[in-house]
Each structure stands twice: as structure tokens, then as C-alpha cells.
Amino acid sequence: MTDGTNPPSSPQPEPAHGSGGYGFPPGPPAQNGYGYPSGDGGYGYPQAGQQPNPYQQDPGGQQWQPAPAPAQPGFTRLAGPDIPGASDQPDWEAMADRSEAARRKKKRWTLVGGVTVLALLAGGGTFFLLAGGSDGPEGTNAQPSASASPEPEDSKSPTAYTATVAGDDTLLRDSYGSMGIRLGPDLRVGPLGKRFQVVGKGNANSWGQSAEPVVDVTKSFTITARAYSSATKGSRIVMSQGDGESFSFELGVNEVNGKQAWIFRVQTGDKGAAATTKTVAAEGLTILKTPTLVMAAYDAEKKNIALYVDGKKAGETGVAAIWQAPGPLQIGRSKHHNIWTGPWQGALHNIKIYNAAFSAEQAAAYKEGKLGPAPKPAHAWLLT
């Protein structure tokens, strides 16, 4: 390319005849120029009765003959002298066969692709889709869609679902109430297909907290979440309430008889004395890196608490009342004797609070997605 002006040139002198310059052989040039004689022979092939071009003889005195050009695939060499200019005609039958084979192959791939898509849609997806980390299943790379799925069917909101409050990606949006959850530095929102989850690192910064209490522990309630723990030992709390000397309740993982178990624990006496706590545990279950639906309920009329794991009742126990610890709802930690414990390591989503105690039948229906429109959650975060 140039800038629109002619580049400078350096004229070259004409070579002297017989000098061999510019590609001409030494000696006098051929009479008809460039070594090609005139006549019907044309372009290096002498006419009948003429001498062959002297520049096309090999050292042995034999006239040079060009090598036969290889036939192209799908073409058939016509009979005749194998010289430049001999025409290659297409083998129409071979070309038609190849075209038909390609068409059949494309049709097969189209059918296979359609069947695969239908199979995937029918089979559903994996539970957690956390991309590239030790706190979620391996081999997943799904990203959240810019246009997320709509709100739950019983919601009146026409807007697309978002996990956080507009303009603040550290405040989880409450889909049914008005109670946001502020996220600590190491409990962060991550992708879950076209939706979202929070992922904790299992350290002191892996927490979330509401601005005020969410659960009225003097009345019946149910709390539930979908959890994926990547911790091999220790206490790991999904949620609790209270930030004073002790919790009112906590739901999560704790070591029972030397092994990890799902637990629901409530405080019935003042200031968190161990003798005043009541616990229901689900022992003997695989917890590590196993997606699990955990649910806990308090029935204020029957005066008991119950724990459900994946829709099945793990156990229940009677309680007189739950102590009202001061302070807000906690995600990913719990307060024990003025010390924060149980930092969550792994992923959490679909966190809901109900102002009613679920029965065993309702817990099983919830697991199967058949609970129905009532009861509705009072609060919900990170819905899927």
C-alpha cells in the first residue's frame, strides 16, 4: 500500500545482448523473442518440420518433455497426449456420489444433535454449577445469564430475577420480603446455571447478615436451604439467628459421635448454656460434596423441633420454648459464648423462611417440588 503518491523508482539499464541478464541465456536471442518460435506450434512446441527450441534440450541432447500433471480427485484424465493444455474433465458420477454421501452425513448429525438436546432437556441438569473451584462439583463452567429466569410463579413482579439489590452486589435481595442480607468479604455470589448461589471459603469472613431479626422464635417457623459442603471436618453453619452471647437456633453441620452430621439446634435457656440446648441430628449420611436439601421446623403448639434431610424426617425432640437471642439472621456462621463459629465452606442457595411449621408430608412435597402455592415464604434469597 502507498500513501497515494508514486513511490520513487530506480530505472534499471537494459541488459546488453548476449550478457545473460534478466533471465536470458547467453548468446543471441531467438528471432521471435523469449525463445518461442512463431507459428501454430506455439509456446515452446515447434511446428512440423522445424527444429526444436534449443533452450529446451537437456544436456544429453534429448528434447525436454514435461512431467504429466496428476489428475485431480474426482476428475478423469482424457485419452490423448499427456502434455500441458490437455483438458481435465470432471467425473460427474464420482462427484454426485460424494455430494450424496455428504448430504447423508449432515442429515445424520442433525438428527443426532436434536435427539441429544431433547435427552438433556428431559434429564434435567446438575444441582450445583459452580465454575472452577474446590467448593463445587468439578468440570462445570456455567455462567449466569444476563437475562435471568423470571420470578416465582406466585410473584407479581414482571422483572427478571436478580440475586442482589440493584447497584449493590454485596446485598442479597429478598424475593418475598424486604430484608436484604449483607455479604461478608468471603461469602460471594457465584453462578448457578442461569441463577445464583453464594460461595464461602470457610474462614472468618465467610458470612452474611440481615439488618435485624427475621424469625420470630416465639411462633412456629420453618427454615430451609440447599447446601453443598466442601469441609471435611468441624462445625459448618448454614444459618442461625442472634449476635449476642449465643444463638437462638442454628442449622448446619456438626461433629456427632466423631463424625459429621446435619444438625438443628435451639437454645432454650439464657446465655447459651450447653445444658439448655436441644439438638436433632441426622447421622450416617454423606455430607462432603453432596448437594443436600436441609430443613428445620419449630412447632410452637406441639412444642417440638424437627429436622428433615432431602425431604425425609431425621428426627424430632420436644422443647418448652426457644430463647430469643438478640440480633439478626446469620448466613454461614453462629454465635457461641461470644465467639463466631461454624464458618461455611461450600455453596448455598434457595434459602427460605416460612412462618409455619412444616409437617413430614409438606417436607416431602417440598423436596419433590409439589408443595403448592401455600404456604408462601415470608422471606427468600437466591431462588432457583
Short mmCIF file of C-alpha atoms in Angstrom, two decimals:
data_model
loop_
_atom_site.label_atom_id
_atom_site.label_comp_id
_atom_site.label_asym_id
_atom_site.label_seq_id
_atom_site.Cartn_x
_atom_site.Cartn_y
_atom_site.Cartn_z
CA MET A 1 0.00 0.00 0.00
CA THR A 2 1.10 3.60 -0.56
CA ASP A 3 0.05 6.98 0.71
CA GLY A 4 -1.41 7.95 -2.69
CA THR A 5 1.85 9.08 -4.33
CA ASN A 6 4.04 7.06 -6.63
CA PRO A 7 7.00 5.60 -4.78
CA PRO A 8 10.45 6.55 -6.03
CA SER A 9 11.81 4.27 -8.66
CA SER A 10 15.32 3.40 -9.77
CA PRO A 11 15.40 2.79 -13.52
CA GLN A 12 17.39 -0.28 -14.43
CA PRO A 13 19.62 -0.28 -17.56
CA GLU A 14 18.71 -2.58 -20.38
CA PRO A 15 20.99 -5.61 -20.43
CA ALA A 16 23.34 -6.00 -23.30
CA HIS A 17 22.56 -8.66 -25.84
CA GLY A 18 24.41 -11.84 -25.07
CA SER A 19 25.06 -10.87 -21.48
CA GLY A 20 22.62 -13.34 -19.99
CA GLY A 21 20.88 -10.65 -17.87
CA TYR A 22 17.21 -10.59 -16.94
CA GLY A 23 16.89 -14.32 -17.36
CA PHE A 24 18.03 -14.52 -20.99
CA PRO A 25 20.60 -17.21 -21.73
CA PRO A 26 23.97 -16.15 -23.05
CA GLY A 27 24.20 -15.80 -26.79
CA PRO A 28 21.97 -14.32 -29.39
CA PRO A 29 18.26 -14.22 -28.64
CA ALA A 30 15.77 -16.26 -30.61
CA GLN A 31 14.42 -14.48 -33.64
CA ASN A 32 10.84 -14.49 -32.46
CA GLY A 33 11.51 -13.34 -28.89
CA TYR A 34 11.59 -15.06 -25.49
CA GLY A 35 12.65 -18.32 -27.02
CA TYR A 36 9.25 -19.19 -28.53
CA PRO A 37 9.10 -19.66 -32.29
CA SER A 38 6.14 -18.31 -34.25
CA GLY A 39 3.61 -20.50 -35.96
CA ASP A 40 0.95 -22.97 -34.90
CA GLY A 41 3.27 -24.88 -32.64
CA GLY A 42 3.06 -22.07 -30.03
CA TYR A 43 4.59 -21.67 -26.64
CA GLY A 44 7.59 -23.91 -26.91
CA TYR A 45 6.28 -26.65 -29.24
CA PRO A 46 7.87 -26.49 -32.70
CA GLN A 47 5.89 -26.69 -35.87
CA ALA A 48 6.23 -29.71 -38.05
CA GLY A 49 9.46 -29.55 -39.94
CA GLN A 50 11.07 -27.04 -37.62
CA GLN A 51 13.93 -27.64 -35.26
CA PRO A 52 13.02 -27.83 -31.55
CA ASN A 53 13.75 -24.87 -29.36
CA PRO A 54 17.44 -25.08 -28.46
CA TYR A 55 16.75 -23.86 -24.92
CA GLN A 56 14.50 -26.85 -24.18
CA GLN A 57 17.05 -29.57 -24.74
CA ASP A 58 18.62 -31.37 -21.83
CA PRO A 59 22.37 -31.87 -21.54
CA GLY A 60 22.06 -35.28 -23.14
CA GLY A 61 20.60 -33.82 -26.31
CA GLN A 62 17.07 -35.17 -25.74
CA GLN A 63 14.13 -32.84 -26.10
CA TRP A 64 12.61 -31.97 -22.72
CA GLN A 65 9.17 -33.37 -22.10
CA PRO A 66 7.08 -32.01 -19.20
CA ALA A 67 6.02 -34.41 -16.47
CA PRO A 68 2.39 -35.49 -16.70
CA ALA A 69 0.17 -33.37 -14.44
CA PRO A 70 -1.53 -35.54 -11.79
CA ALA A 71 -5.25 -35.92 -12.19
CA GLN A 72 -7.33 -34.13 -9.57
CA PRO A 73 -9.62 -36.15 -7.31
CA GLY A 74 -12.97 -36.57 -8.96
CA PHE A 75 -11.59 -35.95 -12.44
CA THR A 76 -10.72 -38.44 -15.13
CA ARG A 77 -7.79 -37.90 -17.45
CA LEU A 78 -8.96 -37.94 -21.07
CA ALA A 79 -7.17 -40.12 -23.59
CA GLY A 80 -4.55 -38.33 -25.62
CA PRO A 81 -1.06 -36.93 -25.36
CA ASP A 82 -0.05 -36.09 -21.78
CA ILE A 83 1.02 -32.53 -22.41
CA PRO A 84 0.22 -29.16 -20.88
CA GLY A 85 -3.09 -27.92 -22.13
CA ALA A 86 -4.74 -31.34 -22.22
CA SER A 87 -8.11 -30.77 -20.56
CA ASP A 88 -9.28 -32.49 -17.35
CA GLN A 89 -12.99 -33.20 -17.47
CA PRO A 90 -14.90 -33.80 -14.24
CA ASP A 91 -16.00 -37.28 -13.32
CA TRP A 92 -19.61 -36.30 -12.81
CA GLU A 93 -20.64 -39.67 -11.42
CA ALA A 94 -17.94 -39.61 -8.70
CA MET A 95 -18.81 -36.03 -7.76
CA ALA A 96 -22.50 -36.91 -7.47
CA ASP A 97 -21.64 -39.86 -5.20
CA ARG A 98 -19.55 -37.62 -2.91
CA SER A 99 -22.27 -34.97 -2.75
CA GLU A 100 -24.90 -37.55 -1.82
CA ALA A 101 -22.61 -39.03 0.89
CA ALA A 102 -22.00 -35.56 2.38
CA ARG A 103 -25.74 -34.86 2.39
CA ARG A 104 -26.49 -38.10 4.23
CA LYS A 105 -23.74 -37.41 6.80
CA LYS A 106 -25.09 -33.90 7.51
CA LYS A 107 -28.61 -35.29 7.94
CA ARG A 108 -27.33 -37.91 10.43
CA TRP A 109 -25.53 -35.27 12.52
CA THR A 110 -28.64 -33.06 12.54
CA LEU A 111 -30.78 -35.94 13.82
CA VAL A 112 -28.19 -36.91 16.48
CA GLY A 113 -27.93 -33.29 17.69
CA GLY A 114 -31.71 -32.98 18.00
CA VAL A 115 -32.02 -36.21 19.97
CA THR A 116 -29.18 -35.13 22.31
CA VAL A 117 -30.83 -31.78 23.08
CA LEU A 118 -34.16 -33.49 23.83
CA ALA A 119 -32.43 -36.01 26.11
CA LEU A 120 -30.69 -33.25 28.06
CA LEU A 121 -33.92 -31.30 28.46
CA ALA A 122 -35.74 -34.41 29.68
CA GLY A 123 -32.98 -35.45 32.10
CA GLY A 124 -32.53 -32.10 33.83
CA GLY A 125 -29.28 -30.54 34.95
CA THR A 126 -26.83 -30.91 37.76
CA PHE A 127 -27.57 -29.42 41.16
CA PHE A 128 -24.67 -27.07 41.58
CA LEU A 129 -22.89 -25.43 38.67
CA LEU A 130 -20.14 -23.65 40.45
CA ALA A 131 -17.46 -22.86 37.91
CA GLY A 132 -13.83 -23.75 38.52
CA GLY A 133 -13.39 -24.05 42.26
CA SER A 134 -12.87 -26.56 45.02
CA ASP A 135 -16.17 -25.63 46.67
CA GLY A 136 -18.35 -27.07 43.92
CA PRO A 137 -18.53 -30.10 41.65
CA GLU A 138 -15.70 -30.35 39.15
CA GLY A 139 -15.98 -29.90 35.42
CA THR A 140 -18.65 -27.20 35.34
CA ASN A 141 -18.36 -23.83 33.69
CA ALA A 142 -21.80 -22.41 33.53
CA GLN A 143 -22.15 -18.65 33.73
CA PRO A 144 -25.14 -16.65 34.93
CA SER A 145 -27.27 -15.34 32.10
CA ALA A 146 -27.61 -11.58 31.68
CA SER A 147 -31.32 -12.20 31.28
CA ALA A 148 -32.13 -14.44 34.23
CA SER A 149 -35.25 -16.53 34.71
CA PRO A 150 -38.39 -14.74 35.91
CA GLU A 151 -39.63 -14.54 39.49
CA PRO A 152 -41.53 -17.49 41.01
CA GLU A 153 -44.97 -18.05 39.52
CA ASP A 154 -46.77 -16.67 42.58
CA SER A 155 -44.80 -13.42 42.44
CA LYS A 156 -46.39 -10.35 40.87
CA SER A 157 -43.08 -8.86 39.79
CA PRO A 158 -42.61 -8.71 35.99
CA THR A 159 -38.89 -8.08 36.24
CA ALA A 160 -36.12 -10.62 35.61
CA TYR A 161 -34.73 -12.38 38.64
CA THR A 162 -31.65 -10.84 40.25
CA ALA A 163 -29.74 -12.16 43.25
CA THR A 164 -28.68 -8.80 44.66
CA VAL A 165 -30.20 -5.37 45.15
CA ALA A 166 -29.74 -3.09 42.14
CA GLY A 167 -26.48 -1.18 42.43
CA ASP A 168 -25.18 -3.22 45.39
CA ASP A 169 -23.70 -6.64 44.63
CA THR A 170 -22.99 -7.32 48.33
CA LEU A 171 -26.66 -7.16 49.43
CA LEU A 172 -28.80 -10.22 48.67
CA ARG A 173 -32.29 -9.30 47.54
CA ASP A 174 -35.26 -10.67 49.49
CA SER A 175 -37.70 -12.01 46.88
CA TYR A 176 -40.71 -12.18 49.23
CA GLY A 177 -39.98 -9.63 51.95
CA SER A 178 -37.86 -6.56 52.38
CA MET A 179 -34.93 -7.97 54.35
CA GLY A 180 -31.65 -7.88 52.46
CA ILE A 181 -28.64 -9.91 53.62
CA ARG A 182 -25.29 -8.16 53.67
CA LEU A 183 -22.44 -10.40 52.49
CA GLY A 184 -19.04 -10.55 54.14
CA PRO A 185 -15.85 -10.34 52.04
CA ASP A 186 -15.55 -14.12 51.56
CA LEU A 187 -19.18 -15.12 51.04
CA ARG A 188 -19.68 -14.14 47.44
CA VAL A 189 -22.32 -14.55 44.77
CA GLY A 190 -21.43 -17.12 42.09
CA PRO A 191 -23.17 -18.69 39.07
CA LEU A 192 -25.71 -21.49 39.32
CA GLY A 193 -26.85 -22.12 35.76
CA LYS A 194 -28.94 -19.06 34.90
CA ARG A 195 -29.39 -18.28 38.60
CA PHE A 196 -27.08 -17.70 41.54
CA GLN A 197 -25.63 -19.10 44.77
CA VAL A 198 -23.30 -17.83 47.47
CA VAL A 199 -19.93 -19.49 47.97
CA GLY A 200 -18.00 -19.40 51.25
CA LYS A 201 -14.31 -20.05 51.86
CA GLY A 202 -14.75 -21.41 55.38
CA ASN A 203 -12.94 -18.55 57.11
CA ALA A 204 -13.97 -15.75 59.46
CA ASN A 205 -15.16 -13.60 56.54
CA SER A 206 -17.49 -16.25 55.07
CA TRP A 207 -20.73 -14.83 56.46
CA GLY A 208 -23.92 -12.95 55.61
CA GLN A 209 -26.13 -10.95 57.97
CA SER A 210 -29.56 -9.28 57.86
CA ALA A 211 -30.15 -5.84 59.37
CA GLU A 212 -32.49 -7.18 62.08
CA PRO A 213 -34.07 -10.45 63.28
CA VAL A 214 -36.00 -12.33 60.61
CA VAL A 215 -37.52 -15.28 62.51
CA ASP A 216 -39.93 -14.83 65.40
CA VAL A 217 -38.82 -17.77 67.54
CA THR A 218 -41.85 -17.43 69.83
CA LYS A 219 -44.03 -18.68 66.97
CA SER A 220 -43.93 -21.64 64.58
CA PHE A 221 -41.43 -21.42 61.71
CA THR A 222 -39.59 -23.45 59.08
CA ILE A 223 -36.16 -22.65 57.65
CA THR A 224 -34.66 -24.38 54.63
CA ALA A 225 -31.74 -24.16 52.20
CA ARG A 226 -29.93 -26.18 49.60
CA ALA A 227 -26.38 -26.76 50.72
CA TYR A 228 -23.12 -28.10 49.31
CA SER A 229 -20.34 -28.52 51.87
CA SER A 230 -16.71 -28.96 50.90
CA ALA A 231 -15.42 -29.05 54.51
CA THR A 232 -14.07 -32.36 55.78
CA LYS A 233 -14.47 -31.62 59.48
CA GLY A 234 -15.66 -29.19 62.12
CA SER A 235 -18.80 -27.13 62.59
CA ARG A 236 -20.26 -25.56 59.42
CA ILE A 237 -23.43 -23.50 59.88
CA VAL A 238 -25.91 -22.85 57.08
CA MET A 239 -27.90 -20.27 59.07
CA SER A 240 -28.57 -19.12 62.61
CA GLN A 241 -30.06 -16.14 64.42
CA GLY A 242 -28.54 -13.95 67.11
CA ASP A 243 -25.32 -11.96 67.54
CA GLY A 244 -25.20 -11.57 71.32
CA GLU A 245 -23.72 -14.13 73.68
CA SER A 246 -25.41 -17.05 71.92
CA PHE A 247 -27.71 -18.13 69.09
CA SER A 248 -31.46 -18.77 69.22
CA PHE A 249 -31.20 -21.58 66.64
CA GLU A 250 -28.65 -22.96 64.21
CA LEU A 251 -28.92 -25.29 61.22
CA GLY A 252 -25.88 -26.89 59.62
CA VAL A 253 -23.13 -29.46 60.09
CA ASN A 254 -21.51 -30.51 63.36
CA GLU A 255 -19.49 -33.49 64.56
CA VAL A 256 -21.65 -36.04 66.35
CA ASN A 257 -20.02 -39.16 67.78
CA GLY A 258 -16.82 -38.28 65.96
CA LYS A 259 -18.40 -37.89 62.50
CA GLN A 260 -20.02 -35.06 60.61
CA ALA A 261 -23.81 -34.93 60.79
CA TRP A 262 -26.57 -32.50 59.84
CA ILE A 263 -27.95 -30.81 62.96
CA PHE A 264 -30.73 -28.47 64.05
CA ARG A 265 -30.05 -26.96 67.47
CA VAL A 266 -32.05 -24.47 69.53
CA GLN A 267 -31.27 -22.56 72.70
CA THR A 268 -33.93 -22.89 75.37
CA GLY A 269 -32.15 -21.16 78.26
CA ASP A 270 -30.44 -17.85 78.71
CA LYS A 271 -26.90 -17.03 77.53
CA GLY A 272 -26.20 -20.24 75.64
CA ALA A 273 -25.57 -22.69 78.45
CA ALA A 274 -24.86 -26.12 76.96
CA ALA A 275 -27.33 -27.77 79.32
CA THR A 276 -30.17 -25.70 77.89
CA THR A 277 -29.73 -26.58 74.19
CA LYS A 278 -31.81 -29.14 72.30
CA THR A 279 -30.43 -30.86 69.20
CA VAL A 280 -31.78 -33.11 66.45
CA ALA A 281 -29.12 -34.80 64.31
CA ALA A 282 -29.09 -36.81 61.08
CA GLU A 283 -26.17 -39.22 61.42
CA GLY A 284 -24.67 -41.66 58.93
CA LEU A 285 -25.28 -39.53 55.82
CA THR A 286 -22.74 -38.50 53.20
CA ILE A 287 -22.19 -34.76 53.59
CA LEU A 288 -18.92 -33.92 51.89
CA LYS A 289 -19.51 -32.53 48.39
CA THR A 290 -23.05 -33.86 48.34
CA PRO A 291 -25.86 -31.45 47.30
CA THR A 292 -28.42 -31.62 50.11
CA LEU A 293 -31.78 -30.05 50.94
CA VAL A 294 -31.84 -29.30 54.68
CA MET A 295 -34.97 -28.14 56.52
CA ALA A 296 -35.75 -27.44 60.16
CA ALA A 297 -39.09 -26.66 61.80
CA TYR A 298 -40.34 -25.46 65.16
CA ASP A 299 -43.96 -26.14 66.09
CA ALA A 300 -44.95 -23.69 68.81
CA GLU A 301 -48.21 -25.54 69.53
CA LYS A 302 -46.75 -29.03 69.76
CA LYS A 303 -43.62 -27.70 71.46
CA ASN A 304 -41.15 -29.67 69.36
CA ILE A 305 -38.46 -29.21 66.74
CA ALA A 306 -37.82 -31.44 63.70
CA LEU A 307 -35.03 -31.89 61.14
CA TYR A 308 -35.58 -33.02 57.54
CA VAL A 309 -32.83 -34.01 55.10
CA ASP A 310 -33.74 -34.32 51.41
CA GLY A 311 -37.42 -34.41 52.34
CA LYS A 312 -37.13 -37.17 54.95
CA LYS A 313 -37.54 -36.67 58.67
CA ALA A 314 -34.27 -37.30 60.50
CA GLY A 315 -35.81 -36.87 63.94
CA GLU A 316 -37.61 -34.57 66.34
CA THR A 317 -37.49 -33.64 70.01
CA GLY A 318 -39.64 -31.69 72.44
CA VAL A 319 -38.77 -28.16 73.59
CA ALA A 320 -40.54 -25.89 76.04
CA ALA A 321 -39.65 -22.68 74.19
CA ILE A 322 -36.79 -21.18 72.20
CA TRP A 323 -34.75 -18.41 73.78
CA GLN A 324 -34.99 -15.08 71.96
CA ALA A 325 -31.38 -14.19 71.40
CA PRO A 326 -30.86 -10.57 70.34
CA GLY A 327 -29.61 -9.89 66.86
CA PRO A 328 -30.22 -10.62 63.18
CA LEU A 329 -30.31 -13.66 60.94
CA GLN A 330 -26.86 -15.07 60.11
CA ILE A 331 -25.80 -16.95 56.97
CA GLY A 332 -22.67 -19.11 57.22
CA ARG A 333 -21.93 -18.73 60.95
CA SER A 334 -23.28 -18.92 64.51
CA LYS A 335 -22.51 -17.26 67.86
CA HIS A 336 -21.32 -19.47 70.74
CA HIS A 337 -20.35 -17.83 74.02
CA ASN A 338 -19.44 -14.54 72.32
CA ILE A 339 -17.38 -16.32 69.64
CA TRP A 340 -18.34 -16.70 66.00
CA THR A 341 -18.17 -20.36 64.97
CA GLY A 342 -19.05 -22.62 62.04
CA PRO A 343 -17.86 -20.58 59.01
CA TRP A 344 -19.46 -22.02 55.89
CA GLN A 345 -17.22 -23.68 53.30
CA GLY A 346 -19.05 -24.50 50.09
CA ALA A 347 -22.19 -23.21 48.38
CA LEU A 348 -25.71 -22.22 49.47
CA HIS A 349 -28.84 -21.23 47.61
CA ASN A 350 -32.65 -21.33 47.71
CA ILE A 351 -32.74 -20.03 51.29
CA LYS A 352 -36.31 -19.61 52.58
CA ILE A 353 -38.11 -18.72 55.81
CA TYR A 354 -41.74 -19.78 56.45
CA ASN A 355 -43.95 -18.56 59.29
CA ALA A 356 -45.36 -22.06 59.82
CA ALA A 357 -44.07 -25.46 60.91
CA PHE A 358 -43.92 -27.97 58.06
CA SER A 359 -45.24 -31.46 58.57
CA ALA A 360 -43.42 -34.54 57.29
CA GLU A 361 -45.80 -34.63 54.32
CA GLN A 362 -45.10 -30.98 53.46
CA ALA A 363 -41.35 -31.51 53.73
CA ALA A 364 -41.53 -34.44 51.30
CA ALA A 365 -43.74 -32.44 48.92
CA TYR A 366 -41.31 -29.51 49.05
CA LYS A 367 -38.43 -31.79 48.08
CA GLU A 368 -40.40 -33.01 45.04
CA GLY A 369 -41.48 -29.51 44.04
CA LYS A 370 -45.14 -30.33 44.79
CA LEU A 371 -45.78 -28.17 47.85
CA GLY A 372 -48.29 -25.98 46.04
CA PRO A 373 -48.88 -22.24 46.30
CA ALA A 374 -49.45 -22.29 50.08
CA PRO A 375 -47.80 -21.74 52.40
CA LYS A 376 -45.76 -18.94 50.87
CA PRO A 377 -42.32 -17.96 52.16
CA ALA A 378 -42.06 -14.88 54.35
CA HIS A 379 -38.51 -14.33 53.08
CA ALA A 380 -36.38 -15.91 50.34
CA TRP A 381 -32.92 -15.35 48.87
CA LEU A 382 -31.03 -16.89 45.95
CA LEU A 383 -34.02 -18.64 44.44
CA THR A 384 -33.66 -21.28 41.68
#
